[in-house]
PDB file of C-alpha atoms in Angstrom:
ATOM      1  CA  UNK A   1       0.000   0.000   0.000  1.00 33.00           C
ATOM      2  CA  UNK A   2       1.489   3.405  -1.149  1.00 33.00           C
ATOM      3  CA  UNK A   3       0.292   7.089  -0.303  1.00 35.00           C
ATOM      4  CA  UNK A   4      -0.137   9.017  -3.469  1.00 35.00           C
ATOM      5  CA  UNK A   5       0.311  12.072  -3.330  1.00 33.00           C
ATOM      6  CA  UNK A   6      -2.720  14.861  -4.178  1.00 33.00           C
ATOM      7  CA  UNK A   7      -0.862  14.825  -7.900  1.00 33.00           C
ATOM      8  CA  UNK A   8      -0.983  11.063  -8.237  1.00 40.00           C
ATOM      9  CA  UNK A   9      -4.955  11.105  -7.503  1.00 43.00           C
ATOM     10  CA  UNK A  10      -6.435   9.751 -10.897  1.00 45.00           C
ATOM     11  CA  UNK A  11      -9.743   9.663 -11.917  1.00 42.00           C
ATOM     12  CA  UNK A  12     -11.708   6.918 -13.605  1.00 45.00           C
ATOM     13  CA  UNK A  13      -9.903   4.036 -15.712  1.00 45.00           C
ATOM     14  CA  UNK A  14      -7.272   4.806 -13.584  1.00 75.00           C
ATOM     15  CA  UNK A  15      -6.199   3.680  -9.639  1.00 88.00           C
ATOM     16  CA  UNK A  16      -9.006   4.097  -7.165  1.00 94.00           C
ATOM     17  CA  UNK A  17      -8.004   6.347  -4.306  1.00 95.00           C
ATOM     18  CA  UNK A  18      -9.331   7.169  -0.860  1.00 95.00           C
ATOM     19  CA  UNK A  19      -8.543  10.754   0.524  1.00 95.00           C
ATOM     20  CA  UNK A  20      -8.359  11.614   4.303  1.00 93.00           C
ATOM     21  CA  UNK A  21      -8.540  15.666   5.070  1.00 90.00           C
ATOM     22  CA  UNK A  22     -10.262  17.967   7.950  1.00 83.00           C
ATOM     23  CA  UNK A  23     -13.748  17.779   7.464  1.00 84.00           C
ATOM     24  CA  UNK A  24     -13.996  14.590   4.672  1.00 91.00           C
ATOM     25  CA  UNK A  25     -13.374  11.778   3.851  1.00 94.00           C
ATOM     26  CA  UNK A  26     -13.572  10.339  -0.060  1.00 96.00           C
ATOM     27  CA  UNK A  27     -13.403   7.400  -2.419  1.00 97.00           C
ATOM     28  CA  UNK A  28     -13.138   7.597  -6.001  1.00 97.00           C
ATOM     29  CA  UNK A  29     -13.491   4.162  -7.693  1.00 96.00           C
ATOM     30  CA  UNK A  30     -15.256   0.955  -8.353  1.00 96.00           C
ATOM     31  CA  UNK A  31     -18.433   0.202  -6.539  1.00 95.00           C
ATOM     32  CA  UNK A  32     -17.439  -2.363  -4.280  1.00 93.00           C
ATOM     33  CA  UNK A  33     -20.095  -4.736  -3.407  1.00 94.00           C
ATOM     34  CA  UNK A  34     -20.664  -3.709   0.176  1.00 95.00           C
ATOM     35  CA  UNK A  35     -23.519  -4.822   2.220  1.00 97.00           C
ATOM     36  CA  UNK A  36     -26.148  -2.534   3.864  1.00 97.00           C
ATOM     37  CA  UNK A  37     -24.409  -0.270   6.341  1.00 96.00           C
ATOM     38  CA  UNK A  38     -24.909   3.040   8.788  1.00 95.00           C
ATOM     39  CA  UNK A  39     -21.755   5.024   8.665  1.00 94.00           C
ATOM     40  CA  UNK A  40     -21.661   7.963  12.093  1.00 93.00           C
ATOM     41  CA  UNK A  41     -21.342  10.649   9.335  1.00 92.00           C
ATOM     42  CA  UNK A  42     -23.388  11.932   6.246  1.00 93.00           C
ATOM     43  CA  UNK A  43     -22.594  10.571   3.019  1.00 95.00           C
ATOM     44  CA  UNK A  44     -22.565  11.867  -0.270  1.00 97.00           C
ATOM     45  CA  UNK A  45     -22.870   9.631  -3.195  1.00 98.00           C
ATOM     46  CA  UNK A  46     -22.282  10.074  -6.950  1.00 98.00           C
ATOM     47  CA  UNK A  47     -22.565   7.637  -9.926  1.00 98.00           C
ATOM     48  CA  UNK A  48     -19.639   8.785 -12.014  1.00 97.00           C
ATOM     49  CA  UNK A  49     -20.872   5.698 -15.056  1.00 96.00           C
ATOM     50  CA  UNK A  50     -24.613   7.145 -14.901  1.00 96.00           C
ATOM     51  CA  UNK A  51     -26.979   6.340 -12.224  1.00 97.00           C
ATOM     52  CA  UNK A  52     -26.998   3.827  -9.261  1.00 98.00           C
ATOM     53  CA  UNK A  53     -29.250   1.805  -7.040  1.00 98.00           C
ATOM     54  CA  UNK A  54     -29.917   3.456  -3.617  1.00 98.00           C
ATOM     55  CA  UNK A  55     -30.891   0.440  -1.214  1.00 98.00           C
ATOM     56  CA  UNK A  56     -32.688   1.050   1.523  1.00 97.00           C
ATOM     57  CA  UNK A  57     -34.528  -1.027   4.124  1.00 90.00           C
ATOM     58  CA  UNK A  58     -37.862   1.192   4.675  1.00 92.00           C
ATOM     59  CA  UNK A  59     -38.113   3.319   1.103  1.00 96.00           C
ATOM     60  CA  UNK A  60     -36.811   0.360  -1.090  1.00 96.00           C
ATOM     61  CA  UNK A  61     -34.371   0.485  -4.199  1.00 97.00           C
ATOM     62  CA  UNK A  62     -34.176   4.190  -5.581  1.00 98.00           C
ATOM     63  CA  UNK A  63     -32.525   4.916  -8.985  1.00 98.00           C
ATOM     64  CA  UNK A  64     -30.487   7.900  -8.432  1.00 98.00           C
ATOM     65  CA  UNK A  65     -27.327   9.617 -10.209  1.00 98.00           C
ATOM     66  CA  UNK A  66     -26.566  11.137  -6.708  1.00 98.00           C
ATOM     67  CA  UNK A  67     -27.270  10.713  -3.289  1.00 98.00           C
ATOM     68  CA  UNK A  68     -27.181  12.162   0.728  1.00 96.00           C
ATOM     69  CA  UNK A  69     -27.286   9.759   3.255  1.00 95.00           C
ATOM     70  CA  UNK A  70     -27.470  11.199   7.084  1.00 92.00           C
ATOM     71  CA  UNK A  71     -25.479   9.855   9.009  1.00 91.00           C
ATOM     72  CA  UNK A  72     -26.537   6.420  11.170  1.00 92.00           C
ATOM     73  CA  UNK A  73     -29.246   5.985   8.092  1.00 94.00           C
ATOM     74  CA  UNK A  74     -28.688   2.314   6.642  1.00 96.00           C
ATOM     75  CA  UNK A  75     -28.462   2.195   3.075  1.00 97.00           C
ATOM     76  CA  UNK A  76     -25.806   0.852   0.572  1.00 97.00           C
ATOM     77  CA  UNK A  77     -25.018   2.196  -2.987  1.00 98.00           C
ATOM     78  CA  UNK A  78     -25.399  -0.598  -6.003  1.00 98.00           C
ATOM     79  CA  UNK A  79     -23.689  -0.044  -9.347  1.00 97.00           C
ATOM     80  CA  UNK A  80     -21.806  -2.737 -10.513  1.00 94.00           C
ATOM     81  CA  UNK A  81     -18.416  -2.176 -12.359  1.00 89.00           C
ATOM     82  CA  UNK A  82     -19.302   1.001 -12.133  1.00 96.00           C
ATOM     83  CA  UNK A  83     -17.241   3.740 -10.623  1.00 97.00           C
ATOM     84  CA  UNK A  84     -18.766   5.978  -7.754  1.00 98.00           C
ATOM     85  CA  UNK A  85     -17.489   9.349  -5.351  1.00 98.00           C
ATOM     86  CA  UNK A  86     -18.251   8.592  -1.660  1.00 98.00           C
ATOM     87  CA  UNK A  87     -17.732  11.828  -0.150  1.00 97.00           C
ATOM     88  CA  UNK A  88     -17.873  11.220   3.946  1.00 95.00           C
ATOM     89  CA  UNK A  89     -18.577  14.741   5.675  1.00 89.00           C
ATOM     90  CA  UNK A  90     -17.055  15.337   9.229  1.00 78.00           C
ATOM     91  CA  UNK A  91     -18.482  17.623  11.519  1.00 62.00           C
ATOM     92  CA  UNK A  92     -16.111  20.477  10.971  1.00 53.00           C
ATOM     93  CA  UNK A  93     -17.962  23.361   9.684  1.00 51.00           C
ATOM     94  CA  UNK A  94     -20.823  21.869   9.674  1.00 57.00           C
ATOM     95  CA  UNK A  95     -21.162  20.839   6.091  1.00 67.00           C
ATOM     96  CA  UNK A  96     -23.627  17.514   6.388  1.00 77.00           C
ATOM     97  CA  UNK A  97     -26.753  20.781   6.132  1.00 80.00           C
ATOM     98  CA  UNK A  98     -25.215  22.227   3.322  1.00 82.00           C
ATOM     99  CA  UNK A  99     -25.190  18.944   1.155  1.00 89.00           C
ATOM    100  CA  UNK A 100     -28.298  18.094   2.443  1.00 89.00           C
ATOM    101  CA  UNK A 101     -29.695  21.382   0.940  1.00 89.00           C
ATOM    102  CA  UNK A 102     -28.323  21.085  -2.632  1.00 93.00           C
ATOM    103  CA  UNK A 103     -30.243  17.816  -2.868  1.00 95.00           C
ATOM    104  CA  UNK A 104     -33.584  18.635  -5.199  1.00 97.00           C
ATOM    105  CA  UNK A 105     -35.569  16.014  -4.429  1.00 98.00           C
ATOM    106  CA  UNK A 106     -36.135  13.426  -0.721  1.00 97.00           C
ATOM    107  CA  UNK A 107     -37.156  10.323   0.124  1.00 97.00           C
ATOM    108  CA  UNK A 108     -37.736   9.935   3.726  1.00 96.00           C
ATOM    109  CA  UNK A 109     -34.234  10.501   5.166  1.00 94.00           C
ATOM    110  CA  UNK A 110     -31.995  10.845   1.763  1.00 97.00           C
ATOM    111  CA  UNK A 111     -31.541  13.289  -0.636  1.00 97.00           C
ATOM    112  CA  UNK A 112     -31.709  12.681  -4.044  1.00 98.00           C
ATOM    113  CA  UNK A 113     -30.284  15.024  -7.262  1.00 98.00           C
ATOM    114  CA  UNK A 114     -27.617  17.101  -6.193  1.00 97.00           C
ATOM    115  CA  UNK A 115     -28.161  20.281  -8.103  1.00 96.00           C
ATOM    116  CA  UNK A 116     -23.995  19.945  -8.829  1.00 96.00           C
ATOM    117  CA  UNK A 117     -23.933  16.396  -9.383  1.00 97.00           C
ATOM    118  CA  UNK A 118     -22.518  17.170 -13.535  1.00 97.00           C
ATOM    119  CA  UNK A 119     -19.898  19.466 -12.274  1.00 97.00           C
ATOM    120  CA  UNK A 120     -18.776  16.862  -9.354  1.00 97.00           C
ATOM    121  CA  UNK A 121     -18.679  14.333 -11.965  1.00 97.00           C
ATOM    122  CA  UNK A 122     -16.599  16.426 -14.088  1.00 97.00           C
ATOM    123  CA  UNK A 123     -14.348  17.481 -11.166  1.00 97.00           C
ATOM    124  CA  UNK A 124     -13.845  13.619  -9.849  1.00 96.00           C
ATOM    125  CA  UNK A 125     -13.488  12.523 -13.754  1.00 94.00           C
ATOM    126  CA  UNK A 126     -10.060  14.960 -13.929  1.00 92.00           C
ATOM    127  CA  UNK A 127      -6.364  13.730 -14.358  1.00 87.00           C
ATOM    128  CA  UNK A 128      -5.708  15.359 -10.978  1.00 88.00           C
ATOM    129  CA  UNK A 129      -8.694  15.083  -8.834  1.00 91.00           C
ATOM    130  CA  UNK A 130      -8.544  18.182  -6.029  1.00 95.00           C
ATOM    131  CA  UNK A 131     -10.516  16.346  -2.967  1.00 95.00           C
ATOM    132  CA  UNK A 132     -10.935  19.944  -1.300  1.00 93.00           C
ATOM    133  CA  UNK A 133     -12.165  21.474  -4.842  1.00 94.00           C
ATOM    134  CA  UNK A 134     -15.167  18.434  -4.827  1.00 95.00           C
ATOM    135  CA  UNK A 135     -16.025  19.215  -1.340  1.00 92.00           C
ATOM    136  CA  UNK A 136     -16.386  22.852  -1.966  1.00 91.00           C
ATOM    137  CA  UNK A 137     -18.694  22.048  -4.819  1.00 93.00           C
ATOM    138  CA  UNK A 138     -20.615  19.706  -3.024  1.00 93.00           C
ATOM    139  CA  UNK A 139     -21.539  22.122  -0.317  1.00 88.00           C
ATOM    140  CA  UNK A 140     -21.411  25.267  -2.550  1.00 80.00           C
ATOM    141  CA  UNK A 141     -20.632  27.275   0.427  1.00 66.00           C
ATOM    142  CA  UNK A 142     -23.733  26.977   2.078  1.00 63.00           C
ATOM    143  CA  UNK A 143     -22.517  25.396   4.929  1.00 60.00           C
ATOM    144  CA  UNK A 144     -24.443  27.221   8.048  1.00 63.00           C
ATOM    145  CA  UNK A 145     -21.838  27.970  11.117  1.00 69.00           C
ATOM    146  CA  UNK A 146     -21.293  26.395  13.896  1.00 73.00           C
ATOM    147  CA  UNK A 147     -21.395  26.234  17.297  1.00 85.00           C
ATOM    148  CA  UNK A 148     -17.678  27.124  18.721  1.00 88.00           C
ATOM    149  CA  UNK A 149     -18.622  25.104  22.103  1.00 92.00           C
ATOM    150  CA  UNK A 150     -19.300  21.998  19.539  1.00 89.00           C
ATOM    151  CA  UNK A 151     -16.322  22.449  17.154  1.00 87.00           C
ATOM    152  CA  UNK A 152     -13.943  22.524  19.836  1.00 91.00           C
ATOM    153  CA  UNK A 153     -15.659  19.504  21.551  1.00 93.00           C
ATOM    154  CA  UNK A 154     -14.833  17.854  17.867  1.00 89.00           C
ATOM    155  CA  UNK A 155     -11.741  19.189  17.696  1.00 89.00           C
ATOM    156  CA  UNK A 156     -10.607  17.648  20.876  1.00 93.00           C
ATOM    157  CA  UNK A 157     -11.663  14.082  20.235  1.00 92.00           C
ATOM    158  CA  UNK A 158     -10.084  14.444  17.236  1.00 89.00           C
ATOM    159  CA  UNK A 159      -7.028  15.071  18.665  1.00 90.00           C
ATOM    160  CA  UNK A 160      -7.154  12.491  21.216  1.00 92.00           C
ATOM    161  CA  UNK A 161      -8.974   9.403  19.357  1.00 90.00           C
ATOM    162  CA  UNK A 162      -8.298   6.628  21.822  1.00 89.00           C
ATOM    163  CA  UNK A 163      -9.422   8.887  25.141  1.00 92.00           C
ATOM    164  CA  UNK A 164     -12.478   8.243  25.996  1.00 90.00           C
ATOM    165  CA  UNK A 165     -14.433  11.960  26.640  1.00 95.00           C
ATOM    166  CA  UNK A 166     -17.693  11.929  29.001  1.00 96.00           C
ATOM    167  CA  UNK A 167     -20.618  13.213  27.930  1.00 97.00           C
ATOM    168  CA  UNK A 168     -21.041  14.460  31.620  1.00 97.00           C
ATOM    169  CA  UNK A 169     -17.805  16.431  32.189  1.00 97.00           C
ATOM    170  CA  UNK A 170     -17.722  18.445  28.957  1.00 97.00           C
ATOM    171  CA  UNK A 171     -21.803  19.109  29.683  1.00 97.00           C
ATOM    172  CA  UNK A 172     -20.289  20.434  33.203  1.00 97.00           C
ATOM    173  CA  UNK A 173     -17.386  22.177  31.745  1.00 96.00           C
ATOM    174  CA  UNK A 174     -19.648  23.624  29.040  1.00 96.00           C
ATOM    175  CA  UNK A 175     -21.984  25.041  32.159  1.00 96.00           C
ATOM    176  CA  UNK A 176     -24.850  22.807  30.041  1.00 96.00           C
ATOM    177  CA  UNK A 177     -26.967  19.741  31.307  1.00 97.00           C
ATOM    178  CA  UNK A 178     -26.114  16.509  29.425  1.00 97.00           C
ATOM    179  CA  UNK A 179     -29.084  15.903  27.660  1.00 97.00           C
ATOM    180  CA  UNK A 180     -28.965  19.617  26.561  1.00 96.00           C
ATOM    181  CA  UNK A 181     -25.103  19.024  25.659  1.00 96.00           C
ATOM    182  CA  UNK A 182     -25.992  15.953  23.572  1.00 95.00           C
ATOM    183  CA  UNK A 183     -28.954  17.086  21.764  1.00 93.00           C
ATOM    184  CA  UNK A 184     -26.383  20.025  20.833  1.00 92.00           C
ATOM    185  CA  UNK A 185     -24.089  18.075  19.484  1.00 91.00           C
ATOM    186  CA  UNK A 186     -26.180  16.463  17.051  1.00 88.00           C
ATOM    187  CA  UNK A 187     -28.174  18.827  15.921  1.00 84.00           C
ATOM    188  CA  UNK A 188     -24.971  20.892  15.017  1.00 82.00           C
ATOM    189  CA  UNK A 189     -22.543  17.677  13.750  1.00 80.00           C
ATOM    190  CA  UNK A 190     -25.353  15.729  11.951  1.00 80.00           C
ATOM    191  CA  UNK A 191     -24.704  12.308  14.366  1.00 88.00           C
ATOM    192  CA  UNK A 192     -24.124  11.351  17.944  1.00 91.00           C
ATOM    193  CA  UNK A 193     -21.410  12.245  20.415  1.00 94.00           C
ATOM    194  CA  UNK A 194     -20.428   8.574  20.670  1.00 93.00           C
ATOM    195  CA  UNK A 195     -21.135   7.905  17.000  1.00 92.00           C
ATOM    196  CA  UNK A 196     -18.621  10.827  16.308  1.00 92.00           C
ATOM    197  CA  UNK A 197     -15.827   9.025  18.763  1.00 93.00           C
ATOM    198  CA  UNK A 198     -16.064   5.611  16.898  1.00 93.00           C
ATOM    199  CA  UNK A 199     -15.796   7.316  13.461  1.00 93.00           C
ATOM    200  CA  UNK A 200     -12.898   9.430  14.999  1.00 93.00           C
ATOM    201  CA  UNK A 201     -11.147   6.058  16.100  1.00 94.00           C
ATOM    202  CA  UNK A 202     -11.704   4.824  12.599  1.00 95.00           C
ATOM    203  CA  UNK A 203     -10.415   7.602  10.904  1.00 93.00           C
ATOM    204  CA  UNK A 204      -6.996   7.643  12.948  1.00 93.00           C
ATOM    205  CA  UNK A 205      -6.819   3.988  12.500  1.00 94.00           C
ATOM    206  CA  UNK A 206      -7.467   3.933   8.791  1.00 92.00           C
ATOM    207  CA  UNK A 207      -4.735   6.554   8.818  1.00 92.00           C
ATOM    208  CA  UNK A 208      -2.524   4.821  10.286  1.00 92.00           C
ATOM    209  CA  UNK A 209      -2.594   2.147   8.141  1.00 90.00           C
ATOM    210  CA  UNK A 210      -2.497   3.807   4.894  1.00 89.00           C
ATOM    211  CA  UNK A 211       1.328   4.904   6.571  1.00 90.00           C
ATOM    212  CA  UNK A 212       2.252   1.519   6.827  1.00 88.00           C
ATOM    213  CA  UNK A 213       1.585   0.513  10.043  1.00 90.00           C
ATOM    214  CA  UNK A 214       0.448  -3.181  11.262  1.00 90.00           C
ATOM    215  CA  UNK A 215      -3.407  -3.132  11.796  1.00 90.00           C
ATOM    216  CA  UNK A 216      -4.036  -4.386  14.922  1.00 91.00           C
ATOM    217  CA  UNK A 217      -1.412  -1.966  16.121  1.00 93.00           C
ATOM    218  CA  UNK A 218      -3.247   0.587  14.747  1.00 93.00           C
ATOM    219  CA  UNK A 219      -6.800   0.034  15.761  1.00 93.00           C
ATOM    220  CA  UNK A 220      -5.428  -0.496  19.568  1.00 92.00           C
ATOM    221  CA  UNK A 221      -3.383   2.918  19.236  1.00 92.00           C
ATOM    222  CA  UNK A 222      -6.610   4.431  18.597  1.00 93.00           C
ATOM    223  CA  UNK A 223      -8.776   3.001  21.407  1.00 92.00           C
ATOM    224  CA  UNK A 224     -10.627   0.047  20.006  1.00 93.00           C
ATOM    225  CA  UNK A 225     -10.753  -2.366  22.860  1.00 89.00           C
ATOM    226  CA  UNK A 226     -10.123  -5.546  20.238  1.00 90.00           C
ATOM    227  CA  UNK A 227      -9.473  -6.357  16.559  1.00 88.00           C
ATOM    228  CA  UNK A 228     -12.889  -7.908  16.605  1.00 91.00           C
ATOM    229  CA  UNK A 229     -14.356  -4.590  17.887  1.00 93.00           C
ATOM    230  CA  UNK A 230     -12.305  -2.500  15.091  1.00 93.00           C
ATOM    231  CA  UNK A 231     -13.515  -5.250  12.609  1.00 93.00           C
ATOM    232  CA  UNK A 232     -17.165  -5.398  13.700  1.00 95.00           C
ATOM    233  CA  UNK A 233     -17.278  -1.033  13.831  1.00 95.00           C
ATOM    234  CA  UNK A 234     -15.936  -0.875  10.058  1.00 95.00           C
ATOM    235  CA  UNK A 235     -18.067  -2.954   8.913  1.00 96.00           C
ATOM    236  CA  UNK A 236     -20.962  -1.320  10.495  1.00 95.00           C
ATOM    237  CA  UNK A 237     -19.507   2.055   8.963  1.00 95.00           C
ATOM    238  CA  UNK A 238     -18.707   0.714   5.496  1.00 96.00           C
ATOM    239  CA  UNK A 239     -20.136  -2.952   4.650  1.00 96.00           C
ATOM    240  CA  UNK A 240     -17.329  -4.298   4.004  1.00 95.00           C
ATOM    241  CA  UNK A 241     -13.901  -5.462   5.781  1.00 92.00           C
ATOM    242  CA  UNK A 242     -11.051  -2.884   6.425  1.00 90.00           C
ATOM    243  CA  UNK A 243      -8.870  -6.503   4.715  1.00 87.00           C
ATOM    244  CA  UNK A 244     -11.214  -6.290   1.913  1.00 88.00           C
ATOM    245  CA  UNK A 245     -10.482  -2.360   1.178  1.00 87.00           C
ATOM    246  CA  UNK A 246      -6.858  -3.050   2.050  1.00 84.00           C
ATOM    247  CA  UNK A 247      -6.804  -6.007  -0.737  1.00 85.00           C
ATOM    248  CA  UNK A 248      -8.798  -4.011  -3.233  1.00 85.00           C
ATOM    249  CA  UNK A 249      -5.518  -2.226  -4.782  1.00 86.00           C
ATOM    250  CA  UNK A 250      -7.339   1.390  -3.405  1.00 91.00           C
ATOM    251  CA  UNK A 251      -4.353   3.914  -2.583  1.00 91.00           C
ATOM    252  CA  UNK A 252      -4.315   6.864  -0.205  1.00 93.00           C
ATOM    253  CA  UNK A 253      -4.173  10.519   0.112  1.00 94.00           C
ATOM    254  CA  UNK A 254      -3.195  11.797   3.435  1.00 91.00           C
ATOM    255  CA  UNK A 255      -2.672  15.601   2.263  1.00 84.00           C
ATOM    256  CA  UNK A 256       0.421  17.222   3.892  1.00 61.00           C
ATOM    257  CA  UNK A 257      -0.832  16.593   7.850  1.00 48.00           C
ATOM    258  CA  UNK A 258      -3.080  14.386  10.066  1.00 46.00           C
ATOM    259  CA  UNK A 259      -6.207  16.238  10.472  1.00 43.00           C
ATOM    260  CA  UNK A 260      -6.402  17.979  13.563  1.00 42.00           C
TER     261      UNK A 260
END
């Protein structure tokens, strides 16, 4: 496994590639086969072959060119041999509501026809993909701002991945109640507290990985209690194995810094 470097990002009939920055996450590349899953973030998706199959367990199968998926909604994307942007939106900036409103049409929970969706094609379609030029198109600036209290609350388990924060000291040491703190934080990050500490862990693990490093190592170094807990969490966050994506031949974009 190699890290390209933001140069080295091809789009399709090239290498698939899987970018890590502040704020998203993205894959560029084959549609994988992955079973249902509920990943802690929002999730735009893109059919960069035509459209896709949206699967979902209470609104059926959906034909869609794009997609937004909340975050903790099950669903899975269906295009075989097709190629596909997953575009995983942290909570920085709040940018999950800005997707969400570039979306034209909705059924129940998802969004359906970004009102972008030709120029993100375009854009992911490029020799050199730019991962932060697709995420400013995909939010077109119309990300709302957030709460300072709950970006630095981010920012901290961010930081610090394998701590584990309580829910009751930062209410305290906000001057908030607990269930006020938590309601807070997801109505202003799109997903739960703890949800946004397991996705955290993931991230950092992932990371770490990508650099090299031995994967059980890495899931322990970022506060998974056991392989089969790391195992059973990125599943639930991507439907498939983290040995599967590791085998597929994807490579990886770390930019110039761990995100903060």
């Amino acid at each position: 496994m190699t890290v390209g470097a933001l140069s080295e990002i091809c789009g399709p009939a090239k290498s698939p590639v899987v970018w890590m920055r502040t704020g998203h996450t993205g894959y560029i590349g084959p549609e994988l086969g992955v079973d249902p899953h509920s990943p802690s973030v929002a999730v735009l998706s893109i059919g960069l072959d035509g459209p896709f199959v949206l699967e979902t367990a209470a609104h059926g199968d959906i034909r869609t060119g794009s997609s937004f998926a909340p975050a903790r909604a099950v669903h899975r994307v269906v295009a075989p041999e097709a190629w596909i942007l997953l575009l995983f939106v942290d909570t920085a900036g709040a940018p999950a509501t800005g997707i969400a409103e570039e979306m034209t049409a909705t059924v129940g929970p998802y969004g359906l026809g970004h009102r972008r969706e030709r120029e993100l094609i375009e854009l992911c379609r490029a020799d050199a993909v730019d991962p932060d030029r697709i995420f400013a198109q995909a939010i077109a600036g119309h990300a709302p701002a957030a709460d300072p209290r709950i970006e630095r609350v981010a920012a901290a388990i961010r930081q610090d991945p394998n701590r584990t924060f309580r829910a009751e000291t930062i209410a305290a040491n906000l001057g908030l109640s607990t269930t006020h703190f938590l309601r807070l934080f997801t109505q202003q990050s799109g997903t739960t507290f703890r949800g946004y500490q397991r996705w955290t862990r993931l991230m950092h693990a992932l990371r770490d990985v990508a650099t090299g490093r031995d994967l059980t190592c890495s899931a322990t170094d970022a506060g998974f209690a056991t392989p089969s807990h790391f195992s059973e969490t990125f599943h639930h966050m991507f439907g498939m194995s983290a040995s599967g994506v590791l085998r597929s031949g994807i490579r990886f974009d770390l930019g110039t810094s761990p995100a903060p």
